[in-house]
Amino acid sequence: MGKVIVCFCEDVTLDEIRKAIKEGYRDLEHLKRLLGIGTGPCQGKQCLITVARILAEDTGISVSEIRLPTFRPPARPVPLGVLAGAGLEEE
Amino acid sequence: MQASKKSEYVVVGGGVVGLSIAYHLAKLGASVTIVEKRYVGSGSSTRNAANARAHFFNREASLLAWESLKRMRKLSRDLGYNTLFVRRGYLWLFYKEEHLEAMRRYMKTWKELGIPEGKILGVDELAKRYPYLNLRGIVGGYLADANGRYHHDAVVRAYWINCRRLGVSILEYVEARKVLVRSGRAVGVETSTGAFEAEKAVVLAAGPWTRVLAETVGVELPIEPIRKEAMVTEPLKITIKPLVINTKVNAYAQQTLRGEVLLSSATPLDVPTWSYQHTYQFPIRAAKAMVETIPALATVNWLRQWAGHYATTPDHNPVLGYVDEVENLAVASGFSGHGFMLAPAVGEFMALLLEKGYLHPVMAPFDPGRFKEGRMIREDLVIG
């Protein structure tokens, strides 16, 4: 099997994820910080659930017990100029 | 692995400060257990902006920060793991002549202390060096190019790996609930998974939660969890080299090591709260301030915002050392926004105090007793 890309934004492969889990990084937060998964333009919308599944398979922890990183705004990328000129009341 | 429930030291908090203290203790031969209520680095260590400077507005803090910066610069070599330090400098932009004058006075102080004093840049020089800046209203800048940036996750990982190598037991998702005291002496910590005994000392390095744990044994520490926010954009080619500080509104922008633009700004919502909830007001304020300073940022896409804590004390300086009220109870907290950059020196000095009984003179002014005794460390200049 060739390379299996799991995080499309940061080009992180299945092999890299499995290797990190084997090294003891058994938390999505640690995998995110080691490999950069979920830190690109989609902020994990495409990959984090898949990575949770891989983590569950490799560690025997149930998927429902895998803690997901916090999802934060914005829902999709927004240019800073839009915010700067937003004309919204700040307070 | 079955964790040992008895060790010479129990450190509460698996952030960079706790890890650095544990690493230095273990290097001196001590046995150490770290209890961390979430995952390693989960508090301010993963939420900070990853900058280190030596230039503070009083002697005590500048000396401690300089000791730490020197260690941060060679951390990759000392820990055998690339922590990605780069010397990109801090650039303060001033809108008032009096602030430039104040910086000239501080430069003299820093020089006296042996800290590289940096230089004042006039408006023409700023325009030449940093063509992306909008200089309207700016009277000059101060560049401290000894300062720099590291990768905070890499630093945490470097300490973590070295702690494990030296036999430190690091327990994640174990929450400390109470300091255990017998005849006026700290002897361990009660946690969500039972008691952990400490033969020599209990060390609280739990950020703002340090206050809550100290209260369980009647020790009052004036540390407030002030929420601060930050945001980040898509990555770009590195163009903005220094950390650019807009002193008019107390906002800054920088490029991370992978090129994302990280922005932050003071806001009226920087209040004491345990919440990590983000606000909608923050990104507007930070974007306004920094798009004004660096107009080309207007077209850059924002990807994420988050919140963290400044564990803030009344004099904005850390609380380091043994508390007076309970024997064998030590704290390292209250960094007021500067804990990560201070961790390399603080870990080393705390370990010397705990294991060797040596109080490093650079750490001595930060003792926990100073608040009660009215020996506050004066911050002479707060810009913004």
XYZ file of C-alpha atoms in Angstrom, chain B residues 29-223:
195
model
C 19.334 12.350 41.538
C 15.939 12.883 43.184
C 12.841 10.749 42.613
C 9.905 12.782 41.320
C 6.226 12.220 40.523
C 4.288 14.755 38.432
C 0.503 14.776 38.667
C -1.287 16.591 35.852
C -5.061 16.981 35.820
C -5.358 16.916 32.038
C -2.655 16.157 29.450
C 0.969 17.308 29.630
C 1.105 20.978 28.613
C -2.669 21.430 28.710
C -2.772 24.800 30.504
C -0.788 27.872 29.550
C 2.073 25.798 28.125
C 0.079 25.024 24.980
C -1.749 28.367 24.852
C 1.145 30.823 25.046
C 2.685 32.854 22.230
C 6.129 31.170 22.466
C 8.272 34.271 22.853
C 11.191 34.877 25.195
C 12.667 38.220 26.184
C 15.149 39.516 28.712
C 13.848 43.082 28.765
C 11.512 43.798 31.669
C 10.861 47.086 33.357
C 12.536 46.340 36.654
C 15.891 44.847 37.588
C 14.669 41.698 39.323
C 12.493 40.463 36.476
C 15.072 41.426 33.833
C 17.803 39.456 35.603
C 15.646 36.341 35.966
C 14.453 36.620 32.363
C 18.008 37.037 31.072
C 19.178 33.947 32.960
C 16.275 32.071 31.399
C 16.779 33.425 27.876
C 20.421 32.303 27.928
C 19.231 28.798 28.850
C 16.385 28.841 26.325
C 18.872 29.637 23.536
C 20.931 26.518 24.226
C 18.070 24.268 25.302
C 18.228 22.114 22.140
C 21.800 21.138 22.967
C 21.162 20.615 26.693
C 18.075 18.464 26.179
C 19.165 16.693 22.987
C 15.948 17.667 21.203
C 15.419 20.505 18.762
C 13.334 23.160 20.513
C 13.635 25.446 17.466
C 14.836 28.651 19.102
C 15.265 31.525 16.656
C 16.551 34.988 17.514
C 14.009 37.149 15.756
C 13.853 40.008 18.244
C 11.091 42.125 19.775
C 10.125 45.433 18.170
C 8.174 47.868 20.353
C 6.507 50.696 18.406
C 5.994 53.942 20.336
C 3.433 56.653 19.816
C 4.678 59.009 22.550
C 8.099 60.665 22.941
C 7.996 60.022 26.690
C 7.900 56.285 26.083
C 10.996 56.502 23.883
C 12.696 58.484 26.646
C 11.728 55.832 29.182
C 13.199 53.134 26.944
C 16.495 55.064 26.781
C 16.628 54.999 30.586
C 15.876 51.275 30.691
C 18.572 50.593 28.119
C 21.084 52.025 30.596
C 19.749 49.732 33.324
C 19.846 46.647 31.092
C 23.398 47.470 30.018
C 24.452 47.751 33.668
C 22.945 44.317 34.307
C 24.907 42.802 31.422
C 21.838 42.327 29.233
C 22.242 43.186 25.520
C 20.532 46.575 25.516
C 19.157 46.646 21.950
C 18.650 49.876 20.058
C 16.264 52.742 19.407
C 15.191 53.065 15.776
C 13.976 56.351 14.297
C 11.044 56.496 11.921
C 13.302 56.534 8.806
C 15.191 53.500 10.010
C 11.897 51.706 10.766
C 10.623 52.478 7.244
C 13.817 51.113 5.696
C 13.986 47.917 7.770
C 10.287 47.091 7.979
C 8.561 48.369 4.827
C 5.339 46.583 5.798
C 4.741 48.881 8.800
C 2.253 51.739 8.741
C 4.228 54.390 10.627
C 1.456 56.951 11.027
C 1.548 58.333 14.560
C 4.701 56.398 15.452
C 7.624 58.384 16.917
C 10.143 55.559 16.989
C 10.772 51.971 17.909
C 12.921 49.895 20.183
C 14.450 46.696 18.833
C 15.705 44.072 21.275
C 17.318 41.563 18.946
C 18.691 39.307 21.686
C 15.152 38.048 22.210
C 13.431 35.350 20.239
C 10.985 32.604 19.695
C 10.872 28.833 20.176
C 8.367 26.101 19.508
C 6.455 25.702 22.757
C 5.258 22.170 21.968
C 8.824 21.132 21.153
C 10.111 22.609 24.431
C 7.412 20.775 26.413
C 8.226 17.548 24.573
C 11.967 17.983 25.147
C 11.502 18.288 28.922
C 8.942 15.489 28.913
C 11.237 13.043 27.095
C 14.148 13.924 29.395
C 11.996 13.552 32.499
C 10.966 10.075 31.367
C 14.574 9.182 30.587
C 15.543 10.144 34.135
C 12.753 8.075 35.669
C 10.275 10.821 36.548
C 6.790 9.381 36.858
C 4.382 11.605 34.878
C 0.705 10.925 35.480
C -1.840 12.516 33.154
C -5.521 12.921 34.031
C -4.717 12.698 37.730
C -6.127 15.729 39.495
C -4.591 17.021 42.718
C -7.329 17.977 45.179
C -5.597 18.747 48.434
C -2.147 19.136 49.908
C -1.644 16.652 52.747
C -0.090 18.086 55.890
C 1.144 16.295 59.017
C 2.405 18.312 62.004
C 2.763 21.485 59.961
C 4.625 19.725 57.186
C 3.519 18.951 53.609
C 3.773 15.192 53.170
C 1.930 14.560 49.934
C -1.043 15.284 47.722
C -4.563 13.814 47.696
C -5.632 13.220 44.076
C -8.479 11.818 42.013
C -6.661 8.453 42.116
C -5.589 8.445 45.748
C -2.780 9.868 47.827
C 0.765 10.441 46.617
C 3.387 10.757 49.321
C 6.259 13.212 49.088
C 9.200 12.531 51.384
C 11.005 15.800 50.789
C 8.577 18.378 49.398
C 5.375 19.123 47.513
C 5.808 21.597 44.677
C 2.811 23.465 43.284
C 3.443 24.451 39.662
C -0.202 24.438 38.679
C -0.566 27.889 37.127
C -3.575 29.737 38.545
C -4.800 26.531 40.245
C -1.773 26.859 42.544
C -3.787 29.326 44.582
C -6.672 26.885 45.005
C -4.359 24.077 46.139
C -2.484 26.356 48.547
C -5.841 27.368 50.045
C -6.508 23.713 50.968
C -3.866 24.133 53.678
C -4.691 27.715 54.588
C -1.944 29.375 52.534
C -3.091 32.520 50.756
C -1.414 33.356 47.466
C -2.724 36.361 45.518
C -2.808 34.709 42.068
